[in-house]
Structure formats: structure tokens, C-alpha cells
Amino acid sequence: MACPACDANAISVASTTWQDLKASYSQYGAGLDISAPGGNCYSNTTPEGCIYSANKSGGYMWMQGTSMAAPQVTGTAAIVASKTGLRGAALRSRLETTADDKGTGGYDQTFGNGRLNSYRAVT
């Protein structure tokens, strides 16, 4: 196996912009499962839409990348699992079927099964 996301038990995550477009830095293609926001700010002048992450000096800084998108999927999966008791394939299915369809209708190699919708997945 050449990559962790290629494992059948892994959930591979692409990154989107705040406009629900594929982020320029995101991977995509066959095997993609789902997408999630990856940290692009709403604009160059306001920080409200940014994803902040702890830095080495103990503060926070604006970050972007699939490394920001994947934790959103992981966190949502954890909440769904704790609330519903779902595990494994059933948990994956819940995340994928409650995602907001983007791009070509249904599954596509840009957004996978859609952009994560944490609210719908949990409720």
C-alpha cells in the first residue's frame, strides 16, 4: 500500500475553500471519501473564517491544508460515535450520506461523497 488514505478502513479527506471549491493545495482522485473545509479565510481582511491551530510558541496561527480538513472529519466522527454508538462502516456511511453534495451529482473525485456537514451527521 502506497498511502495511508488508500487503506479500505481509512477515510480519505480532501480540502475545500470557504466557497465549497476544491482547495488549490488539496489532493483528489479515485479513492477520495469526503471533503471538509481546509482553512482558506473568508477574505484577506477578516479572520472570522480562518482555522487557527496551536503553534510551537504556545499561541495560535492561521493554518490551511488537508491537515486542517481531516481533523474536522475525525472530530465529527467522534461526536457521532459517542452520540449514536455507530462504529466502522455504519459510522463512515453516516458521515458520507449526510455530507453536502458538491460538484458533479453524487460521488465524484473532487469532493468524494460531498463536503462534511457536521450538524447533519450529529443530528
GROMACS .gro file of N, CA and C in nm:
model
  369
    1MET      N    1   0.084  -0.117   0.000
    1MET     CA    2   0.000   0.000   0.000
    1MET      C    3   0.089   0.124   0.000
    2ALA      N    4   0.061   0.215  -0.091
    2ALA     CA    5   0.146   0.332  -0.109
    2ALA      C    6   0.108   0.450  -0.020
    3CYS      N    7  -0.012   0.452   0.033
    3CYS     CA    8  -0.053   0.570   0.112
    3CYS      C    9  -0.153   0.529   0.220
    4PRO      N   10  -0.151   0.597   0.332
    4PRO     CA   11  -0.247   0.564   0.438
    4PRO      C   12  -0.392   0.578   0.394
    5ALA      N   13  -0.424   0.680   0.314
    5ALA     CA   14  -0.561   0.702   0.271
    5ALA      C   15  -0.612   0.593   0.176
    6CYS      N   16  -0.520   0.513   0.121
    6CYS     CA   17  -0.560   0.405   0.031
    6CYS      C   18  -0.614   0.284   0.107
    7ASP      N   19  -0.592   0.276   0.235
    7ASP     CA   20  -0.642   0.165   0.315
    7ASP      C   21  -0.794   0.167   0.314
    8ALA      N   22  -0.855   0.052   0.291
    8ALA     CA   23  -1.001   0.043   0.283
    8ALA      C   24  -1.070   0.087   0.413
    9ASN      N   25  -1.001   0.082   0.525
    9ASN     CA   26  -1.059   0.121   0.653
    9ASN      C   27  -1.037   0.268   0.686
   10ALA      N   28  -0.957   0.338   0.606
   10ALA     CA   29  -0.930   0.480   0.629
   10ALA      C   30  -1.037   0.564   0.559
   11ILE      N   31  -1.055   0.685   0.606
   11ILE     CA   32  -1.140   0.781   0.538
   11ILE      C   33  -1.048   0.887   0.480
   12SER      N   34  -1.043   0.896   0.349
   12SER     CA   35  -0.957   0.995   0.285
   12SER      C   36  -1.034   1.126   0.270
   13VAL      N   37  -0.966   1.237   0.302
   13VAL     CA   38  -1.031   1.367   0.311
   13VAL      C   39  -0.963   1.468   0.219
   14ALA      N   40  -1.043   1.532   0.135
   14ALA     CA   41  -0.994   1.643   0.053
   14ALA      C   42  -1.027   1.773   0.125
   15SER      N   43  -0.964   1.880   0.082
   15SER     CA   44  -0.983   2.010   0.145
   15SER      C   45  -1.059   2.103   0.053
   16THR      N   46  -1.154   2.178   0.112
   16THR     CA   47  -1.231   2.276   0.036
   16THR      C   48  -1.202   2.417   0.086
   17THR      N   49  -1.238   2.513   0.003
   17THR     CA   50  -1.231   2.654   0.042
   17THR      C   51  -1.362   2.691   0.111
   18TRP      N   52  -1.370   2.813   0.163
   18TRP     CA   53  -1.494   2.859   0.226
   18TRP      C   54  -1.606   2.872   0.124
   19GLN      N   55  -1.572   2.873  -0.005
   19GLN     CA   56  -1.672   2.881  -0.111
   19GLN      C   57  -1.712   2.743  -0.161
   20ASP      N   58  -1.672   2.638  -0.090
   20ASP     CA   59  -1.701   2.500  -0.129
   20ASP      C   60  -1.643   2.463  -0.265
   21LEU      N   61  -1.524   2.513  -0.292
   21LEU     CA   62  -1.448   2.474  -0.410
   21LEU      C   63  -1.331   2.389  -0.363
   22LYS      N   64  -1.275   2.309  -0.453
   22LYS     CA   65  -1.156   2.232  -0.418
   22LYS      C   66  -1.042   2.329  -0.389
   23ALA      N   67  -0.980   2.314  -0.274
   23ALA     CA   68  -0.867   2.399  -0.239
   23ALA      C   69  -0.749   2.368  -0.331
   24SER      N   70  -0.674   2.470  -0.366
   24SER     CA   71  -0.563   2.453  -0.460
   24SER      C   72  -0.458   2.354  -0.411
   25TYR      N   73  -0.444   2.340  -0.280
   25TYR     CA   74  -0.342   2.253  -0.222
   25TYR      C   75  -0.392   2.111  -0.194
   26SER      N   76  -0.518   2.084  -0.223
   26SER     CA   77  -0.578   1.955  -0.187
   26SER      C   78  -0.549   1.846  -0.290
   27GLN      N   79  -0.538   1.726  -0.241
   27GLN     CA   80  -0.532   1.609  -0.328
   27GLN      C   81  -0.675   1.572  -0.368
   28TYR      N   82  -0.689   1.495  -0.474
   28TYR     CA   83  -0.819   1.450  -0.519
   28TYR      C   84  -0.797   1.328  -0.607
   29GLY      N   85  -0.905   1.262  -0.646
   29GLY     CA   86  -0.893   1.148  -0.735
   29GLY      C   87  -0.967   1.027  -0.683
   30ALA      N   88  -0.944   0.914  -0.751
   30ALA     CA   89  -1.009   0.789  -0.714
   30ALA      C   90  -0.975   0.754  -0.570
   31GLY      N   91  -1.072   0.707  -0.496
   31GLY     CA   92  -1.049   0.667  -0.358
   31GLY      C   93  -1.081   0.775  -0.257
   32LEU      N   94  -1.107   0.897  -0.302
   32LEU     CA   95  -1.143   1.005  -0.211
   32LEU      C   96  -1.279   0.974  -0.149
   33ASP      N   97  -1.291   0.993  -0.018
   33ASP     CA   98  -1.416   0.961   0.050
   33ASP      C   99  -1.504   1.083   0.077
   34ILE      N  100  -1.445   1.190   0.128
   34ILE     CA  101  -1.524   1.306   0.172
   34ILE      C  102  -1.434   1.429   0.170
   35SER      N  103  -1.492   1.546   0.174
   35SER     CA  104  -1.414   1.669   0.181
   35SER      C  105  -1.461   1.752   0.300
   36ALA      N  106  -1.376   1.846   0.341
   36ALA     CA  107  -1.408   1.933   0.455
   36ALA      C  108  -1.330   2.063   0.439
   37PRO      N  109  -1.377   2.171   0.500
   37PRO     CA  110  -1.305   2.298   0.491
   37PRO      C  111  -1.161   2.285   0.540
   38GLY      N  112  -1.070   2.347   0.466
   38GLY     CA  113  -0.929   2.331   0.498
   38GLY      C  114  -0.855   2.455   0.540
   39GLY      N  115  -0.926   2.563   0.569
   39GLY     CA  116  -0.858   2.676   0.629
   39GLY      C  117  -0.845   2.801   0.547
   40ASN      N  118  -0.891   2.803   0.423
   40ASN     CA  119  -0.887   2.929   0.349
   40ASN      C  120  -0.978   3.029   0.419
   41CYS      N  121  -0.930   3.149   0.442
   41CYS     CA  122  -1.010   3.252   0.509
   41CYS      C  123  -1.121   3.302   0.417
   42TYR      N  124  -1.223   3.363   0.478
   42TYR     CA  125  -1.332   3.422   0.401
   42TYR      C  126  -1.283   3.535   0.312
   43SER      N  127  -1.188   3.612   0.359
   43SER     CA  128  -1.131   3.719   0.279
   43SER      C  129  -0.990   3.746   0.328
   44ASN      N  130  -0.924   3.838   0.264
   44ASN     CA  131  -0.789   3.873   0.309
   44ASN      C  132  -0.789   3.969   0.427
   45THR      N  133  -0.906   4.019   0.465
   45THR     CA  134  -0.912   4.123   0.568
   45THR      C  135  -0.977   4.080   0.698
   46THR      N  136  -1.047   3.969   0.700
   46THR     CA  137  -1.115   3.929   0.824
   46THR      C  138  -1.075   3.788   0.863
   47PRO      N  139  -1.049   3.764   0.992
   47PRO     CA  140  -1.006   3.632   1.037
   47PRO      C  141  -1.121   3.538   1.074
   48GLU      N  142  -1.247   3.584   1.066
   48GLU     CA  143  -1.359   3.503   1.116
   48GLU      C  144  -1.371   3.366   1.050
   49GLY      N  145  -1.331   3.356   0.925
   49GLY     CA  146  -1.346   3.231   0.854
   49GLY      C  147  -1.223   3.144   0.853
   50CYS      N  148  -1.124   3.179   0.930
   50CYS     CA  149  -0.997   3.105   0.928
   50CYS      C  150  -1.001   2.988   1.026
   51ILE      N  151  -0.912   2.895   1.007
   51ILE     CA  152  -0.892   2.786   1.101
   51ILE      C  153  -0.761   2.816   1.173
   52TYR      N  154  -0.768   2.823   1.304
   52TYR     CA  155  -0.649   2.851   1.383
   52TYR      C  156  -0.601   2.724   1.451
   53SER      N  157  -0.472   2.711   1.460
   53SER     CA  158  -0.411   2.594   1.521
   53SER      C  159  -0.297   2.640   1.611
   54ALA      N  160  -0.273   2.563   1.715
   54ALA     CA  161  -0.165   2.597   1.808
   54ALA      C  162  -0.030   2.593   1.736
   55ASN      N  163   0.057   2.685   1.772
   55ASN     CA  164   0.192   2.683   1.715
   55ASN      C  165   0.294   2.649   1.824
   56LYS      N  166   0.417   2.636   1.787
   56LYS     CA  167   0.523   2.592   1.879
   56LYS      C  168   0.548   2.689   1.994
   57SER      N  169   0.515   2.817   1.975
   57SER     CA  170   0.541   2.915   2.080
   57SER      C  171   0.426   2.925   2.181
   58GLY      N  172   0.326   2.839   2.168
   58GLY     CA  173   0.215   2.838   2.262
   58GLY      C  174   0.098   2.925   2.220
   59GLY      N  175   0.109   2.994   2.109
   59GLY     CA  176   0.000   3.076   2.059
   59GLY      C  177  -0.076   3.003   1.949
   60TYR      N  178  -0.150   3.080   1.874
   60TYR     CA  179  -0.226   3.025   1.763
   60TYR      C  180  -0.192   3.100   1.636
   61MET      N  181  -0.205   3.031   1.525
   61MET     CA  182  -0.180   3.095   1.396
   61MET      C  183  -0.275   3.037   1.293
   62TRP      N  184  -0.300   3.112   1.187
   62TRP     CA  185  -0.386   3.068   1.078
   62TRP      C  186  -0.315   2.957   1.003
   63MET      N  187  -0.388   2.850   0.976
   63MET     CA  188  -0.332   2.735   0.906
   63MET      C  189  -0.427   2.695   0.792
   64GLN      N  190  -0.375   2.627   0.694
   64GLN     CA  191  -0.459   2.572   0.588
   64GLN      C  192  -0.398   2.442   0.540
   65GLY      N  193  -0.482   2.356   0.485
   65GLY     CA  194  -0.436   2.230   0.429
   65GLY      C  195  -0.528   2.117   0.462
   66THR      N  196  -0.502   2.004   0.402
   66THR     CA  197  -0.581   1.886   0.434
   66THR      C  198  -0.557   1.846   0.579
   67SER      N  199  -0.446   1.890   0.636
   67SER     CA  200  -0.420   1.864   0.778
   67SER      C  201  -0.515   1.944   0.867
   68MET      N  202  -0.584   2.041   0.814
   68MET     CA  203  -0.688   2.114   0.887
   68MET      C  204  -0.825   2.054   0.857
   69ALA      N  205  -0.842   1.996   0.739
   69ALA     CA  206  -0.971   1.937   0.700
   69ALA      C  207  -0.994   1.802   0.767
   70ALA      N  208  -0.891   1.719   0.771
   70ALA     CA  209  -0.906   1.584   0.827
   70ALA      C  210  -0.951   1.584   0.974
   71PRO      N  211  -0.899   1.674   1.060
   71PRO     CA  212  -0.946   1.673   1.199
   71PRO      C  213  -1.094   1.709   1.214
   72GLN      N  214  -1.148   1.784   1.119
   72GLN     CA  215  -1.291   1.814   1.126
   72GLN      C  216  -1.373   1.686   1.104
   73VAL      N  217  -1.328   1.603   1.013
   73VAL     CA  218  -1.396   1.475   0.988
   73VAL      C  219  -1.378   1.384   1.109
   74THR      N  220  -1.257   1.379   1.164
   74THR     CA  221  -1.230   1.295   1.281
   74THR      C  222  -1.313   1.339   1.401
   75GLY      N  223  -1.318   1.470   1.427
   75GLY     CA  224  -1.395   1.521   1.539
   75GLY      C  225  -1.543   1.493   1.523
   76THR      N  226  -1.595   1.512   1.402
   76THR     CA  227  -1.736   1.483   1.377
   76THR      C  228  -1.763   1.334   1.396
   77ALA      N  229  -1.674   1.250   1.347
   77ALA     CA  230  -1.691   1.105   1.364
   77ALA      C  231  -1.694   1.069   1.513
   78ALA      N  232  -1.609   1.131   1.592
   78ALA     CA  233  -1.606   1.102   1.735
   78ALA      C  234  -1.737   1.141   1.803
   79ILE      N  235  -1.789   1.258   1.767
   79ILE     CA  236  -1.916   1.301   1.827
   79ILE      C  237  -2.031   1.212   1.783
   80VAL      N  238  -2.036   1.179   1.654
   80VAL     CA  239  -2.141   1.090   1.604
   80VAL      C  240  -2.133   0.954   1.673
   81ALA      N  241  -2.012   0.900   1.686
   81ALA     CA  242  -1.995   0.770   1.751
   81ALA      C  243  -2.041   0.775   1.897
   82SER      N  244  -2.007   0.883   1.967
   82SER     CA  245  -2.045   0.891   2.108
   82SER      C  246  -2.194   0.912   2.126
   83LYS      N  247  -2.256   0.980   2.031
   83LYS     CA  248  -2.400   1.009   2.042
   83LYS      C  249  -2.487   0.894   1.993
   84THR      N  250  -2.440   0.823   1.889
   84THR     CA  251  -2.524   0.721   1.826
   84THR      C  252  -2.479   0.578   1.853
   85GLY      N  253  -2.354   0.560   1.893
   85GLY     CA  254  -2.299   0.426   1.910
   85GLY      C  255  -2.254   0.363   1.779
   86LEU      N  256  -2.262   0.436   1.668
   86LEU     CA  257  -2.220   0.382   1.539
   86LEU      C  258  -2.069   0.360   1.537
   87ARG      N  259  -2.027   0.256   1.468
   87ARG     CA  260  -1.885   0.225   1.454
   87ARG      C  261  -1.860   0.175   1.311
   88GLY      N  262  -1.735   0.172   1.271
   88GLY     CA  263  -1.693   0.112   1.144
   88GLY      C  264  -1.769   0.163   1.023
   89ALA      N  265  -1.817   0.069   0.941
   89ALA     CA  266  -1.883   0.103   0.815
   89ALA      C  267  -2.009   0.187   0.837
   90ALA      N  268  -2.082   0.162   0.945
   90ALA     CA  269  -2.203   0.239   0.972
   90ALA      C  270  -2.170   0.385   1.003
   91LEU      N  271  -2.062   0.408   1.074
   91LEU     CA  272  -2.018   0.544   1.105
   91LEU      C  273  -1.972   0.614   0.978
   92ARG      N  274  -1.893   0.546   0.897
   92ARG     CA  275  -1.849   0.603   0.769
   92ARG      C  276  -1.970   0.640   0.684
   93SER      N  277  -2.067   0.550   0.675
   93SER     CA  278  -2.186   0.575   0.596
   93SER      C  279  -2.261   0.698   0.645
   94ARG      N  280  -2.271   0.714   0.777
   94ARG     CA  281  -2.340   0.831   0.832
   94ARG      C  282  -2.272   0.960   0.790
   95LEU      N  283  -2.139   0.965   0.796
   95LEU     CA  284  -2.066   1.085   0.754
   95LEU      C  285  -2.086   1.113   0.605
   96GLU      N  286  -2.079   1.009   0.525
   96GLU     CA  287  -2.087   1.026   0.380
   96GLU      C  288  -2.229   1.059   0.333
   97THR      N  289  -2.329   1.000   0.392
   97THR     CA  290  -2.466   1.023   0.346
   97THR      C  291  -2.525   1.153   0.397
   98THR      N  292  -2.465   1.213   0.498
   98THR     CA  293  -2.513   1.341   0.547
   98THR      C  294  -2.430   1.458   0.494
   99ALA      N  295  -2.327   1.428   0.415
   99ALA     CA  296  -2.243   1.533   0.356
   99ALA      C  297  -2.323   1.612   0.252
  100ASP      N  298  -2.285   1.737   0.232
  100ASP     CA  299  -2.348   1.821   0.130
  100ASP      C  300  -2.284   1.791  -0.005
  101ASP      N  301  -2.366   1.747  -0.099
  101ASP     CA  302  -2.317   1.710  -0.232
  101ASP      C  303  -2.263   1.834  -0.302
  102LYS      N  304  -2.143   1.825  -0.351
  102LYS     CA  305  -2.077   1.934  -0.424
  102LYS      C  306  -2.025   1.879  -0.555
  103GLY      N  307  -2.005   1.965  -0.651
  103GLY     CA  308  -1.951   1.920  -0.779
  103GLY      C  309  -2.054   1.840  -0.856
  104THR      N  310  -2.008   1.741  -0.927
  104THR     CA  311  -2.096   1.653  -1.002
  104THR      C  312  -2.189   1.581  -0.906
  105GLY      N  313  -2.314   1.563  -0.945
  105GLY     CA  314  -2.412   1.497  -0.858
  105GLY      C  315  -2.366   1.360  -0.815
  106GLY      N  316  -2.381   1.330  -0.685
  106GLY     CA  317  -2.336   1.203  -0.631
  106GLY      C  318  -2.185   1.203  -0.609
  107TYR      N  319  -2.129   1.084  -0.600
  107TYR     CA  320  -1.984   1.072  -0.576
  107TYR      C  321  -1.907   1.130  -0.693
  108ASP      N  322  -1.800   1.203  -0.664
  108ASP     CA  323  -1.706   1.247  -0.767
  108ASP      C  324  -1.566   1.249  -0.708
  109GLN      N  325  -1.466   1.260  -0.794
  109GLN     CA  326  -1.327   1.252  -0.750
  109GLN      C  327  -1.270   1.386  -0.703
  110THR      N  328  -1.353   1.488  -0.695
  110THR     CA  329  -1.310   1.618  -0.644
  110THR      C  330  -1.354   1.637  -0.499
  111PHE      N  331  -1.478   1.597  -0.468
  111PHE     CA  332  -1.534   1.615  -0.334
  111PHE      C  333  -1.568   1.482  -0.265
  112GLY      N  334  -1.545   1.371  -0.333
  112GLY     CA  335  -1.583   1.242  -0.277
  112GLY      C  336  -1.734   1.234  -0.265
  113ASN      N  337  -1.783   1.197  -0.149
  113ASN     CA  338  -1.927   1.189  -0.125
  113ASN      C  339  -1.987   1.323  -0.084
  114GLY      N  340  -1.907   1.428  -0.088
  114GLY     CA  341  -1.956   1.562  -0.056
  114GLY      C  342  -1.872   1.627   0.052
  115ARG      N  343  -1.912   1.751   0.087
  115ARG     CA  344  -1.844   1.825   0.193
  115ARG      C  345  -1.910   1.794   0.326
  116LEU      N  346  -1.830   1.757   0.422
  116LEU     CA  347  -1.876   1.723   0.556
  116LEU      C  348  -1.980   1.823   0.606
  117ASN      N  349  -2.091   1.771   0.658
  117ASN     CA  350  -2.190   1.855   0.725
  117ASN      C  351  -2.201   1.800   0.867
  118SER      N  352  -2.126   1.858   0.958
  118SER     CA  353  -2.120   1.808   1.095
  118SER      C  354  -2.257   1.811   1.162
  119TYR      N  355  -2.332   1.917   1.142
  119TYR     CA  356  -2.463   1.928   1.206
  119TYR      C  357  -2.553   1.813   1.164
  120ARG      N  358  -2.563   1.789   1.034
  120ARG     CA  359  -2.650   1.679   0.985
  120ARG      C  360  -2.599   1.544   1.032
  121ALA      N  361  -2.469   1.525   1.036
  121ALA     CA  362  -2.415   1.397   1.079
  121ALA      C  363  -2.450   1.369   1.225
  122VAL      N  364  -2.441   1.471   1.308
  122VAL     CA  365  -2.466   1.453   1.451
  122VAL      C  366  -2.615   1.445   1.482
  123THR      N  367  -2.697   1.519   1.407
  123THR     CA  368  -2.840   1.522   1.438
  123THR      C  369  -2.918   1.429   1.350
   0.00000   0.00000   0.00000
